[in-house]
Structure formats: structure tokens, C-alpha cells
CSV table of C-alpha atoms in Angstrom, one decimal:
chain,number,residue,atom,x,y,z
A,12,MET,CA,-153.9,7.9,73.9
A,13,SER,CA,-150.4,8.7,72.2
A,14,GLY,CA,-147.6,6.3,71.5
A,15,SER,CA,-147.1,3.4,69.1
A,16,ARG,CA,-150.6,3.2,67.6
A,17,MET,CA,-152.4,6.7,67.1
A,18,LEU,CA,-153.7,5.6,63.7
A,19,ALA,CA,-154.4,1.6,63.3
A,20,VAL,CA,-155.7,0.4,60.2
A,21,GLU,CA,-156.3,-3.2,59.6
A,22,ARG,CA,-157.7,-4.9,56.5
A,23,LEU,CA,-158.3,-1.7,54.7
A,24,ARG,CA,-159.5,-2.5,51.5
A,25,SER,CA,-161.5,-1.4,48.3
A,26,PRO,CA,-162.1,-2.8,45.0
A,27,LEU,CA,-158.8,-1.2,43.7
A,28,LEU,CA,-156.9,-1.8,46.8
A,29,GLU,CA,-155.9,-5.3,48.4
A,30,PRO,CA,-155.9,-5.4,52.0
A,31,VAL,CA,-153.5,-3.6,53.7
A,32,SER,CA,-152.9,-3.1,57.7
A,33,PHE,CA,-150.3,-0.9,59.3
A,34,GLU,CA,-149.8,1.3,62.6
A,35,LEU,CA,-148.8,5.3,62.3
A,36,ALA,CA,-147.5,6.9,65.9
A,37,ALA,CA,-148.0,10.3,66.6
A,38,GLY,CA,-145.3,12.3,65.6
A,39,GLU,CA,-144.8,10.0,62.7
A,40,CYS,CA,-144.5,10.5,59.0
A,41,LEU,CA,-144.9,7.8,56.8
A,42,PRO,CA,-143.5,8.2,53.1
A,43,VAL,CA,-145.9,6.3,50.3
A,44,SER,CA,-144.0,5.7,47.0
A,45,GLY,CA,-145.3,3.5,44.1
A,46,PRO,CA,-145.7,4.1,40.1
A,47,SER,CA,-148.5,6.5,39.1
A,48,GLY,CA,-151.4,4.7,39.1
A,49,SER,CA,-150.6,2.1,41.3
A,50,GLY,CA,-153.1,3.0,44.0
A,51,LYS,CA,-151.3,5.7,46.1
A,52,THR,CA,-154.4,8.2,46.1
A,53,MET,CA,-156.7,5.3,46.6
A,54,LEU,CA,-155.0,4.5,49.8
A,55,LEU,CA,-155.5,8.0,51.2
A,56,ARG,CA,-158.8,8.3,49.7
A,57,ALA,CA,-160.1,4.8,51.5
A,58,LEU,CA,-158.4,6.2,54.9
A,59,ALA,CA,-160.2,9.4,54.7
A,60,ASP,CA,-163.5,7.7,53.9
A,61,LEU,CA,-164.0,9.4,50.4
A,62,ASP,CA,-164.6,6.1,48.4
A,63,PRO,CA,-166.5,3.1,49.6
A,64,ASN,CA,-164.3,0.9,51.5
A,65,ARG,CA,-163.9,-1.8,54.2
A,66,GLY,CA,-161.8,-2.6,57.0
A,67,ASP,CA,-161.2,-1.7,60.5
A,68,VAL,CA,-159.8,1.9,61.0
A,69,ARG,CA,-159.1,3.5,64.3
A,70,LEU,CA,-157.7,6.7,65.8
A,71,ASP,CA,-156.5,6.8,69.2
A,72,GLY,CA,-158.5,3.7,69.8
A,73,GLN,CA,-161.8,5.1,68.2
A,74,ALA,CA,-163.6,3.4,65.5
A,75,ARG,CA,-163.7,5.5,62.1
A,76,ASP,CA,-167.6,3.8,61.4
A,77,ALA,CA,-168.7,4.9,65.3
A,78,MET,CA,-168.3,8.5,64.2
A,79,PRO,CA,-169.9,10.7,61.7
A,80,ALA,CA,-167.8,10.9,58.3
A,81,PRO,CA,-167.4,14.7,58.2
A,82,ALA,CA,-165.9,14.4,62.0
A,83,TRP,CA,-163.5,11.9,61.1
A,84,ARG,CA,-162.5,13.9,58.0
A,85,ARG,CA,-161.9,16.8,60.2
A,86,LYS,CA,-159.3,14.7,62.3
A,87,VAL,CA,-157.9,12.5,58.8
A,88,THR,CA,-157.7,15.1,56.5
A,89,TYR,CA,-157.0,14.3,52.9
A,90,LEU,CA,-155.1,16.9,50.8
A,91,PRO,CA,-155.5,15.9,47.1
A,92,ALA,CA,-152.6,16.9,44.4
A,93,GLU,CA,-154.9,19.1,42.9
A,94,ALA,CA,-157.1,21.2,45.5
A,95,GLY,CA,-161.0,22.4,44.9
A,96,TRP,CA,-162.0,25.8,45.4
A,97,TRP,CA,-165.7,26.4,45.4
A,98,ALA,CA,-165.8,30.2,46.1
A,99,GLU,CA,-164.7,33.3,44.1
A,100,THR,CA,-162.0,34.4,46.6
A,101,VAL,CA,-159.1,33.0,48.6
A,102,GLY,CA,-160.7,34.5,51.6
A,103,ALA,CA,-164.0,32.8,51.4
A,104,HIS,CA,-162.3,29.1,51.4
A,105,PHE,CA,-161.2,30.0,55.1
A,106,ALA,CA,-163.7,30.1,58.1
A,107,ASP,CA,-161.1,31.8,60.3
A,108,TRP,CA,-158.9,34.1,58.1
A,109,PRO,CA,-157.0,35.5,60.8
A,110,ALA,CA,-156.3,32.1,62.3
A,111,ALA,CA,-154.7,31.4,58.9
A,112,GLU,CA,-153.1,34.2,57.8
A,113,PRO,CA,-149.7,33.7,59.8
A,114,ALA,CA,-149.1,30.8,57.9
A,115,VAL,CA,-150.3,32.2,54.6
A,116,VAL,CA,-147.5,34.8,55.0
A,117,ALA,CA,-144.9,32.2,56.2
A,118,LEU,CA,-145.9,30.4,52.9
A,119,GLY,CA,-144.6,33.6,51.2
A,120,LEU,CA,-147.9,35.1,50.0
A,121,PRO,CA,-149.1,38.6,51.1
A,122,ALA,CA,-151.8,38.9,53.8
A,123,GLU,CA,-154.0,40.7,51.1
A,124,CYS,CA,-154.4,37.4,49.2
A,125,ARG,CA,-157.4,37.4,50.9
A,126,ASP,CA,-159.5,39.5,48.3
A,127,TRP,CA,-157.6,37.8,45.3
A,128,PRO,CA,-159.7,35.8,43.0
A,129,ILE,CA,-159.0,32.2,42.8
A,130,SER,CA,-158.3,32.5,38.8
A,131,ARG,CA,-155.6,34.6,39.7
A,132,LEU,CA,-153.6,32.4,41.8
A,133,SER,CA,-150.6,29.8,40.1
A,134,THR,CA,-150.7,26.0,40.7
A,135,GLY,CA,-148.2,26.6,43.4
A,136,GLU,CA,-149.9,29.2,45.1
A,137,ARG,CA,-153.3,27.2,45.3
A,138,GLN,CA,-151.2,24.2,46.5
A,139,ARG,CA,-149.8,26.3,49.6
A,140,LEU,CA,-153.0,27.8,50.3
A,141,ALA,CA,-154.8,24.4,50.3
A,142,LEU,CA,-152.1,22.8,52.7
A,143,VAL,CA,-152.8,25.9,55.2
A,144,ARG,CA,-156.6,25.5,54.5
A,145,ALA,CA,-156.4,21.8,56.0
A,146,LEU,CA,-153.9,22.6,58.8
A,147,VAL,CA,-155.8,25.2,60.5
A,148,GLN,CA,-158.3,23.0,61.3
A,149,LYS,CA,-155.7,20.8,63.4
A,150,PRO,CA,-156.2,17.6,61.6
A,151,ARG,CA,-154.6,14.6,63.9
A,152,VAL,CA,-153.4,12.8,60.9
A,153,LEU,CA,-152.6,14.3,57.5
A,154,LEU,CA,-152.9,12.5,54.2
A,155,LEU,CA,-151.0,14.3,51.8
A,156,ASP,CA,-150.5,13.7,47.9
A,157,GLU,CA,-147.6,15.5,46.8
A,158,PRO,CA,-147.8,18.3,48.6
A,159,THR,CA,-144.3,19.9,47.3
A,160,SER,CA,-144.8,18.7,43.4
A,161,GLY,CA,-145.4,22.2,41.8
A,162,LEU,CA,-143.1,24.1,44.5
A,163,ASP,CA,-139.4,25.7,44.0
A,164,SER,CA,-136.9,24.1,46.6
A,165,ALA,CA,-137.4,27.3,48.9
A,166,ALA,CA,-141.0,26.9,49.2
A,167,ARG,CA,-140.7,23.3,49.3
A,168,THR,CA,-138.6,23.7,52.7
A,169,VAL,CA,-141.0,25.8,54.0
A,170,VAL,CA,-143.8,23.5,53.5
A,171,GLU,CA,-141.7,20.4,54.8
A,172,GLU,CA,-141.0,22.7,57.9
A,173,MET,CA,-144.3,23.4,58.5
A,174,ILE,CA,-145.6,20.0,58.3
A,175,SER,CA,-142.6,19.0,60.7
A,176,ALA,CA,-144.1,21.6,63.2
A,177,CYS,CA,-147.3,19.9,63.0
A,178,LEU,CA,-145.8,16.3,63.5
A,179,ALA,CA,-143.6,17.9,66.5
A,180,ALA,CA,-147.0,19.0,67.8
A,181,GLY,CA,-148.5,15.2,68.0
A,182,ALA,CA,-149.8,15.0,64.4
A,183,ALA,CA,-148.8,11.9,62.0
A,184,ALA,CA,-148.9,12.1,58.3
A,185,LEU,CA,-148.8,10.1,55.2
A,186,TRP,CA,-147.1,11.7,52.3
A,187,ILE,CA,-146.9,10.4,49.0
A,188,THR,CA,-143.9,11.3,47.1
A,189,HIS,CA,-142.0,10.1,44.4
A,190,ASP,CA,-138.8,11.8,45.6
A,191,ASP,CA,-136.4,9.5,47.6
A,192,GLU,CA,-134.3,12.3,48.8
A,193,GLN,CA,-137.7,13.6,50.3
A,194,ALA,CA,-138.5,10.3,51.8
A,195,ARG,CA,-135.3,9.7,53.3
A,196,ARG,CA,-135.4,13.2,55.0
A,197,LEU,CA,-138.9,12.4,56.2
A,198,ALA,CA,-138.7,9.0,57.9
A,199,GLY,CA,-137.1,5.6,58.3
A,200,ARG,CA,-139.6,3.3,56.7
A,201,ARG,CA,-142.2,3.9,54.0
A,202,LEU,CA,-145.1,2.4,52.2
A,203,THR,CA,-144.9,1.2,48.6
A,204,VAL,CA,-148.1,0.5,46.3
A,205,GLU,CA,-147.9,-1.4,43.3
A,206,GLN,CA,-151.3,-2.5,41.3
A,207,GLY,CA,-153.3,-1.9,44.5
A,208,ARG,CA,-150.9,-4.0,47.0
A,209,VAL,CA,-149.4,-1.8,49.5
A,210,SER,CA,-146.0,-3.3,51.1
A,211,GLU,CA,-144.2,-1.6,54.1
A,212,ALA,CA,-140.2,-1.5,53.5
A,213,PRO,CA,-137.2,0.1,55.3
A,214,LEU,CA,-135.5,2.9,53.5
B,30,MET,CA,-221.3,30.3,23.9
B,31,SER,CA,-220.9,29.7,20.2
B,32,TYR,CA,-217.9,28.6,17.8
B,33,ILE,CA,-217.6,27.7,14.3
B,34,GLN,CA,-217.3,24.2,13.7
B,35,LEU,CA,-214.7,23.0,10.9
B,36,GLU,CA,-215.3,20.5,7.8
B,37,LEU,CA,-213.1,18.5,6.6
B,38,THR,CA,-212.8,20.6,3.2
B,39,ASP,CA,-211.6,23.5,5.6
B,40,LEU,CA,-208.9,21.1,7.1
B,41,ALA,CA,-207.9,19.9,3.8
B,42,VAL,CA,-207.8,23.6,2.2
B,43,ALA,CA,-205.5,24.9,5.2
B,44,ALA,CA,-203.3,21.3,4.5
B,45,LEU,CA,-202.0,23.2,1.2
B,46,LEU,CA,-200.1,25.2,3.6
B,47,VAL,CA,-197.9,22.2,4.4
B,48,LEU,CA,-197.9,20.9,0.7
B,49,LEU,CA,-196.2,24.7,0.2
B,50,ASN,CA,-193.5,23.6,2.6
B,51,ALA,CA,-192.9,20.3,0.8
B,52,GLY,CA,-192.6,22.2,-2.7
B,53,LEU,CA,-190.4,24.6,-1.3
B,54,SER,CA,-188.0,21.7,0.3
B,55,ILE,CA,-188.1,20.1,-3.0
B,56,ALA,CA,-187.1,23.0,-4.8
B,57,LEU,CA,-184.4,24.3,-2.7
B,58,GLN,CA,-183.3,20.6,-2.0
B,59,LEU,CA,-183.4,20.9,1.9
B,60,LYS,CA,-184.2,17.1,1.6
B,61,LEU,CA,-187.0,17.6,4.3
B,62,GLU,CA,-189.7,16.5,2.4
B,63,ARG,CA,-189.9,12.9,3.6
B,64,GLN,CA,-189.7,14.0,7.0
B,65,LEU,CA,-192.1,16.6,6.5
B,66,VAL,CA,-194.5,14.0,5.4
B,67,ILE,CA,-194.0,11.5,8.2
B,68,ALA,CA,-194.5,14.4,10.7
B,69,THR,CA,-197.7,15.5,9.2
B,70,LEU,CA,-199.0,11.9,8.9
B,71,ARG,CA,-198.1,11.3,12.5
B,72,MET,CA,-199.6,14.4,13.8
B,73,ILE,CA,-202.9,13.7,11.9
B,74,VAL,CA,-203.0,10.3,13.6
B,75,GLN,CA,-202.0,10.9,16.8
B,76,LEU,CA,-204.5,13.6,17.2
B,77,LEU,CA,-207.1,11.4,15.6
B,78,LEU,CA,-206.3,9.0,18.3
B,79,VAL,CA,-206.4,11.4,21.0
B,80,GLY,CA,-209.6,12.4,20.0
B,81,LEU,CA,-211.4,9.1,20.1
B,82,VAL,CA,-209.5,8.3,23.1
B,83,LEU,CA,-210.7,11.5,24.8
B,84,THR,CA,-214.4,11.0,23.3
B,85,THR,CA,-214.6,7.6,24.9
B,86,LEU,CA,-213.1,8.5,28.1
B,87,PHE,CA,-215.5,11.6,28.4
B,88,ALA,CA,-218.3,9.2,27.8
B,89,LEU,CA,-217.3,6.7,30.5
B,90,VAL,CA,-216.5,9.1,33.3
B,91,SER,CA,-214.8,6.4,35.1
B,92,PRO,CA,-212.4,7.0,37.8
B,93,PHE,CA,-210.3,3.4,36.8
B,94,TRP,CA,-209.9,4.6,33.1
B,95,THR,CA,-209.2,8.4,33.8
B,96,GLY,CA,-206.7,7.1,36.3
B,97,CYS,CA,-205.1,4.4,33.7
B,98,ALA,CA,-204.9,7.3,30.9
B,99,ALA,CA,-203.2,9.9,33.7
B,100,LEU,CA,-200.6,7.3,34.5
B,101,ALA,CA,-199.7,6.3,31.2
B,102,MET,CA,-199.6,10.3,30.3
B,103,VAL,CA,-197.0,10.1,33.2
B,104,LEU,CA,-195.2,7.7,32.2
B,105,PHE,CA,-194.6,8.4,28.7
B,106,ALA,CA,-193.2,11.8,30.3
B,107,GLY,CA,-190.8,10.2,32.4
B,108,ARG,CA,-189.6,8.6,29.5
B,109,GLU,CA,-188.9,12.1,27.9
B,110,ILE,CA,-187.1,13.3,31.1
B,111,MET,CA,-184.6,10.3,30.8
B,112,ALA,CA,-184.1,10.9,27.3
B,113,ARG,CA,-183.1,14.8,28.3
B,114,GLN,CA,-180.6,14.1,30.5
B,115,GLU,CA,-176.6,14.0,29.2
B,116,ARG,CA,-175.6,12.4,32.3
B,117,ARG,CA,-178.1,9.6,33.5
B,118,LEU,CA,-178.5,7.8,36.9
B,119,ALA,CA,-177.2,4.3,36.7
B,120,GLY,CA,-179.8,1.5,36.3
B,121,PHE,CA,-183.7,2.0,37.5
B,122,TRP,CA,-182.9,5.4,39.0
B,123,ALA,CA,-182.3,7.2,35.7
B,124,TYR,CA,-186.2,6.7,34.9
B,125,GLY,CA,-187.2,6.5,38.4
B,126,VAL,CA,-186.2,9.8,40.1
B,127,GLY,CA,-187.8,12.0,37.5
B,128,THR,CA,-191.1,9.6,36.9
B,129,GLY,CA,-191.4,9.1,40.6
B,130,CYS,CA,-191.3,13.0,41.6
B,131,MET,CA,-193.2,14.1,38.6
B,132,LEU,CA,-195.7,11.4,39.6
B,133,ILE,CA,-196.2,13.1,43.2
B,134,ALA,CA,-196.0,16.6,42.2
B,135,ALA,CA,-198.2,16.4,39.2
B,136,SER,CA,-200.9,14.4,40.8
B,137,LEU,CA,-201.0,16.4,43.8
B,138,VAL,CA,-201.2,19.7,42.2
B,139,THR,CA,-204.0,18.3,40.0
B,140,ILE,CA,-205.9,16.9,42.6
B,141,PHE,CA,-205.5,20.4,44.5
B,142,ALA,CA,-207.0,21.8,41.4
B,143,LEU,CA,-209.9,19.4,41.1
B,144,THR,CA,-211.1,19.9,44.4
B,145,THR,CA,-210.5,23.4,45.5
B,146,PRO,CA,-210.3,25.9,43.0
B,147,VAL,CA,-212.1,23.9,39.6
B,148,GLN,CA,-214.6,21.6,41.4
B,149,PRO,CA,-215.9,19.7,38.3
B,150,GLU,CA,-218.6,17.3,39.2
B,151,PRO,CA,-217.7,14.4,39.9
B,152,TRP,CA,-214.0,15.5,40.8
B,153,TYR,CA,-212.3,13.0,38.5
B,154,ASN,CA,-214.5,14.3,35.3
B,155,PRO,CA,-212.1,13.4,32.6
B,156,ARG,CA,-212.9,16.4,30.7
B,157,TYR,CA,-211.3,19.0,33.4
B,158,ALA,CA,-208.9,16.4,35.0
B,159,LEU,CA,-206.7,15.3,31.6
B,160,PRO,CA,-206.5,18.6,30.0
B,161,LEU,CA,-205.1,20.1,33.5
B,162,LEU,CA,-202.6,17.1,34.4
B,163,GLY,CA,-201.3,17.5,30.8
B,164,MET,CA,-200.6,21.1,30.9
B,165,ILE,CA,-199.0,20.6,34.9
B,166,LEU,CA,-197.1,17.6,33.3
B,167,GLY,CA,-195.7,19.1,30.1
B,168,ASN,CA,-194.1,22.3,32.6
B,169,THR,CA,-193.2,19.9,35.3
B,170,MET,CA,-191.4,17.5,32.9
B,171,THR,CA,-189.4,20.5,31.6
B,172,GLY,CA,-188.5,21.6,35.0
B,173,ILE,CA,-187.6,18.1,36.4
B,174,SER,CA,-185.2,17.5,33.2
B,175,LEU,CA,-183.6,20.8,33.5
B,176,GLY,CA,-182.9,20.4,37.3
B,177,LEU,CA,-181.7,16.8,36.9
B,178,HIS,CA,-179.5,18.0,33.8
B,179,THR,CA,-177.9,20.7,35.8
B,180,LEU,CA,-177.4,18.6,38.8
B,181,THR,CA,-175.7,15.8,37.3
B,182,SER,CA,-173.6,18.3,34.7
B,183,SER,CA,-172.5,20.5,37.6
B,184,LEU,CA,-171.5,17.4,39.9
B,185,VAL,CA,-169.4,15.9,37.4
B,186,ARG,CA,-168.0,19.7,36.3
B,187,ASP,CA,-167.3,20.3,40.0
B,188,ARG,CA,-166.5,17.3,41.5
B,189,VAL,CA,-163.0,18.7,42.7
B,190,ALA,CA,-164.8,21.6,44.4
B,191,VAL,CA,-167.3,19.5,46.1
B,192,GLU,CA,-164.8,17.0,47.3
B,193,ALA,CA,-162.6,19.4,48.9
B,194,ARG,CA,-165.3,20.8,51.1
B,195,LEU,CA,-165.9,16.9,51.6
B,196,THR,CA,-162.3,16.5,52.4
B,197,LEU,CA,-162.5,19.1,55.2
B,198,GLY,CA,-165.3,17.9,57.1
B,199,ALA,CA,-168.6,19.4,55.3
B,200,THR,CA,-171.6,17.3,55.3
B,201,ARG,CA,-173.1,16.0,52.0
B,202,ARG,CA,-175.7,18.7,52.0
B,203,GLU,CA,-173.3,21.7,52.9
B,204,ALA,CA,-171.0,20.4,49.8
B,205,MET,CA,-173.4,20.0,47.4
B,206,LEU,CA,-175.5,23.1,48.3
B,207,PRO,CA,-174.1,25.5,45.6
B,208,VAL,CA,-174.8,22.7,43.0
B,209,THR,CA,-178.3,22.3,44.2
B,210,ARG,CA,-179.0,25.9,44.1
B,211,SER,CA,-178.0,26.2,40.6
B,212,ALA,CA,-180.0,23.2,39.7
B,213,LEU,CA,-183.2,24.4,41.3
B,214,ARG,CA,-182.5,27.5,39.5
B,215,SER,CA,-182.4,26.5,36.1
B,216,ALA,CA,-185.3,24.2,36.8
B,217,LEU,CA,-187.8,27.3,38.0
B,218,MET,CA,-186.1,29.8,35.4
B,219,PRO,CA,-188.6,28.8,32.6
B,220,ILE,CA,-191.7,29.0,34.4
B,221,VAL,CA,-190.5,32.4,36.0
B,222,ASN,CA,-189.7,33.9,32.4
B,223,ALA,CA,-193.1,32.4,31.0
B,224,MET,CA,-195.0,34.0,33.5
B,225,ALA,CA,-193.5,37.4,32.8
B,226,ALA,CA,-193.5,37.2,29.0
B,227,THR,CA,-197.4,35.8,29.2
B,228,GLY,CA,-199.9,38.0,27.3
B,229,LEU,CA,-197.2,40.5,25.8
B,230,VAL,CA,-195.1,38.4,23.7
B,231,ALA,CA,-197.6,35.1,23.3
B,232,LEU,CA,-201.2,34.3,24.0
B,233,PRO,CA,-201.1,31.1,25.9
B,234,GLY,CA,-202.5,28.1,24.2
B,235,MET,CA,-205.2,27.6,26.3
B,236,MET,CA,-206.7,30.8,26.8
B,237,THR,CA,-206.6,31.3,22.9
B,238,GLY,CA,-208.6,27.9,22.5
B,239,GLN,CA,-211.0,28.9,24.9
B,240,ILE,CA,-211.6,32.2,23.4
B,241,LEU,CA,-212.0,30.5,19.8
B,242,ALA,CA,-214.4,28.3,21.7
B,243,GLY,CA,-216.6,31.5,22.6
B,244,VAL,CA,-215.4,32.1,26.2
B,245,GLU,CA,-215.1,36.0,27.4
B,246,PRO,CA,-211.6,36.9,27.4
B,247,ALA,CA,-212.0,38.0,31.1
B,248,GLU,CA,-213.1,34.5,32.0
B,249,ALA,CA,-210.6,32.9,29.6
B,250,VAL,CA,-208.1,35.1,31.3
B,251,LYS,CA,-209.2,33.6,35.0
B,252,TYR,CA,-208.4,30.3,33.8
B,253,GLN,CA,-205.1,30.9,32.3
B,254,ILE,CA,-204.1,32.7,35.5
B,255,LEU,CA,-205.1,30.1,37.6
B,256,ILE,CA,-203.1,27.3,35.1
B,257,MET,CA,-200.0,29.3,35.7
B,258,PHE,CA,-200.1,28.9,39.3
B,259,LEU,CA,-200.8,25.6,39.0
B,260,ILE,CA,-197.7,25.2,36.6
B,261,ALA,CA,-195.4,27.0,38.9
B,262,GLY,CA,-196.5,24.7,42.1
B,263,GLY,CA,-196.3,21.5,40.0
B,264,THR,CA,-192.7,22.7,38.5
B,265,GLY,CA,-191.4,23.9,41.8
B,266,LEU,CA,-192.7,20.7,43.6
B,267,GLY,CA,-191.5,18.2,41.3
B,268,ALA,CA,-188.1,19.7,40.6
B,269,THR,CA,-187.2,20.3,44.5
B,270,ALA,CA,-188.2,16.7,44.8
B,271,ALA,CA,-186.0,15.4,41.9
B,272,VAL,CA,-183.2,17.6,42.5
B,273,LEU,CA,-182.9,16.3,46.2
B,274,ALA,CA,-183.7,12.9,45.2
B,275,GLY,CA,-181.1,13.1,42.7
B,276,GLY,CA,-178.2,14.6,45.3
B,277,LEU,CA,-179.3,11.8,47.7
B,278,ARG,CA,-178.6,8.9,45.4
B,279,LEU,CA,-175.4,10.7,44.2
B,280,SER,CA,-174.0,10.8,47.9
B,281,ASP,CA,-174.2,8.3,50.7
B,282,ARG,CA,-174.4,8.0,54.3
B,283,ARG,CA,-170.9,8.5,55.1
B,284,HIS,CA,-170.8,11.8,53.2
B,285,ARG,CA,-169.1,10.6,49.8
B,286,LEU,CA,-169.7,11.9,46.6
B,287,ARG,CA,-170.8,8.7,44.2
B,288,LEU,CA,-170.4,9.6,40.8
B,289,ASP,CA,-169.8,5.9,40.3
B,290,ARG,CA,-174.0,5.8,40.5
B,291,LEU,CA,-173.8,7.7,37.0
B,292,ALA,CA,-174.2,5.6,33.7
B,293,PRO,CA,-171.2,6.1,31.5
B,294,PRO,CA,-171.3,9.2,29.3
B,295,ARG,CA,-173.0,8.6,26.2
B,296,GLY,CA,-171.8,8.6,22.7
């Protein structure tokens, strides 16, 4: 099933989020903007089922509550603004490093970074590696929390291209950004969040 | 067996040592004399009361009253576990998890000791049951509080790392495994260290007591080895149960990390 409603969200709500309904088609990218603290991150976390929430969320017609949460998160993957690292080296965070290496190199890191300790990485390097770590699992929906905030313009372009390639291959994305220019580059409509209230507006 | 009975005058003479401490505190202005006096009086009164209670319980040999005393000991130890937590679980769980796991672990190991290696007559004889329970409880309590303390504080510290694994599709068990491991390690370290150091650095209290009471050292040593095994078993069992239960409480069936189930930090 593809077409108009790959991801269907109906009355998604949590203590910090007023009920929100929207749909996302395959290949679509929907920017999310709003002042800090308004609940943008809460919206993405609720979609990934990381915080207690209610509402009907379906992917390709399959109800979220009908599948185990880990399986859901592999398909609908949240990429936080600050990524977490649980092991000593970069490579230990990838189940399949050879599959990830081309993307790592494309994002401007050397292949040897597999053996680097996490503590050696800059914020921007961490952000790019976290993106690759999520993309190698081939999620259907990407929930991106400011994925380019710590990057220079060259790196930002590569990241945008890489995400565009995923969208062209049939994925969809919700993308938190403060950059109107970027939002306009990405799509024709966007979600805005203010004090937990989500609304949809054309750009 | 023969041992030297103490008279009240003997105690009075020894109490001079505490008075010496009080004098020291006054002379050097440590401002400890008040606390010292209160602590000494508390120690005397509490021990006299325990002596009285134990004398009564030993005379009764009643399963009901022995059980009541055992339960009271567990409940006090449970309060101690809660007091040692920097980040407690919210609500009843703060007391419930530690106390419940300690109750199960300590009673299993004590009943095992009474029915298999020691076998007093009857098996619940308070002269054996209560001291055994006391020693097992004291160490299990330390293990459980260390385990829960490490679990909650590491989950708070490593929240981003644990959630990173969850977002990539790990189960809560996989995502929390490093934290669970370090919690169990810190719960078990004291008993491992105690076993390694026993006899070299310190003579265990129970063994010393038996020797003073006239028991042959070789016999006292056998008892001490048994006690160490019991303590290790109780600590392992109790800490494992408490850390797993705490981990389940701090996550939910949708594999979310639920740090909102921790009480707000104190102070």
C-alpha cells in the first residue's frame, strides 16, 4: 500500500500534546516548526511511542498498537537532536558496519572512524553518524529532530541529499527545523506547534 | 564449653572509655559530647530491650512470635533500603520493591539454612532462626540498596544512551542490559570483597563471639563459612530480584523508559 496515506495519525494526544490528526504520503517530507518548548519533540516522541500517548497511528494500514513497540520503532524511527551512544567505539554502535560504511564516507568521515572512541567525535560528527545508524535500518518513516543544526552548509547539503534519496525510495519524513529556507526547500506544507497544539499550514 | 560471665561493675569500668571520648570532645571542642551521650544511651537501652525480647522469644519457642519478630526485622531493613536511595521510585514502590525482594530472599535462605545445614529442634527455634536471619538480612539489605541505587542513578545518567537503543528497535531488556549489569555488579561487590578479606583483615563478629563463648576455633570457622555462603546466596537472590523488578517498573510493556515513575530528586 502506498499513495496518499502511508502514515495515518488520528487524534494522537498525550498530557503535553493536544489531539492531532494528519496524514503523510510515501515520499513526502513534512517540516515541523514552532517556538522551542512548544512540543515539537513531544510530537515526534509520541509518534515513535517513546512516551505514553493515545490515539490511532497506522503505517500502511497496520495499527501501531497491533505490533510490538521495537518493531514499530524500526519502521518509524526517531532521530533525537542529541544522539545517545552506549558503547566505547563508533563501530560497536552498528550491527552491520560494511552496510553503513558508504554512507559514513559520503557524509565526510573516514572509514577508519569505525575504531574511534565516541569521546573523540565532534557534535556534528555524532549527528551524522547517528543519521547513518538510523538509515541503515531502512525505516519507512523518519522522525528527524533538527538533523542539520550542528552542521556547516556543505555537510547540510549532503545530509539533505541523503534524506531526499530515502524519500525518493519510498520513505516519508517529519522534519523539525527552525530554518524557513530549509522548510521551503523540503515541502509545500508544514506543521506548526504552539503550546502543544499542532496545526497544518501551507508554506 | 566455658565462658567468663560479665558483672555490671565490669561494664562500668569499660564505660570509662566512652567517658574518655567525651572528655576528648570537650577538651578539643569537637562538639560531639551531646551526640556521644545520646548514642551511648540509645545503644544501652536498645541492646537491653533486644536482650529482653530475645529471652522471652527463646523461652516461648513459638512459631507465631518468632515470625512476628522476623517480620519486624524485615520491615525495619526495608525502611533502611529506602532511606539509602538517592532517586527513589515514586509512591509505594519506593518501599515495596526493596522490602518485597528482601523478604523473599532472606526468608528463602534462612528457611533453607534451618531445614538443611543447621537443623535445630524445632526448625523455627528462635535461638537459631533470629540470629541467622539477622546476619542474612543485614547483608542482603546492603546488596539491594546498592543495586537499586546504581540502577536508578545510572538510568537517569544514561537516559539518552538507553533511549538511543530503544529508538533503533531494541527491547527494554536489551536497552537496559548495561545498566542492569553494573547495578548487579555493584550489589555483589561487597560480599565478594568480604569473602576475599575475611580472616586476613578482620575476624568476623560471629566467629569471634563463638570463640569468646568457648567454642573451638575450628568449629567456629565452620559456622562462619556456612554464614558466608548463606549471605552470598541471600545477597545474590535479593539483589537480582530487586534490580529486575526495578528495571521492569522503570519501563513499560511498550518498551518505553519510564523515568517519570521516579520520585523527584530530594534536596
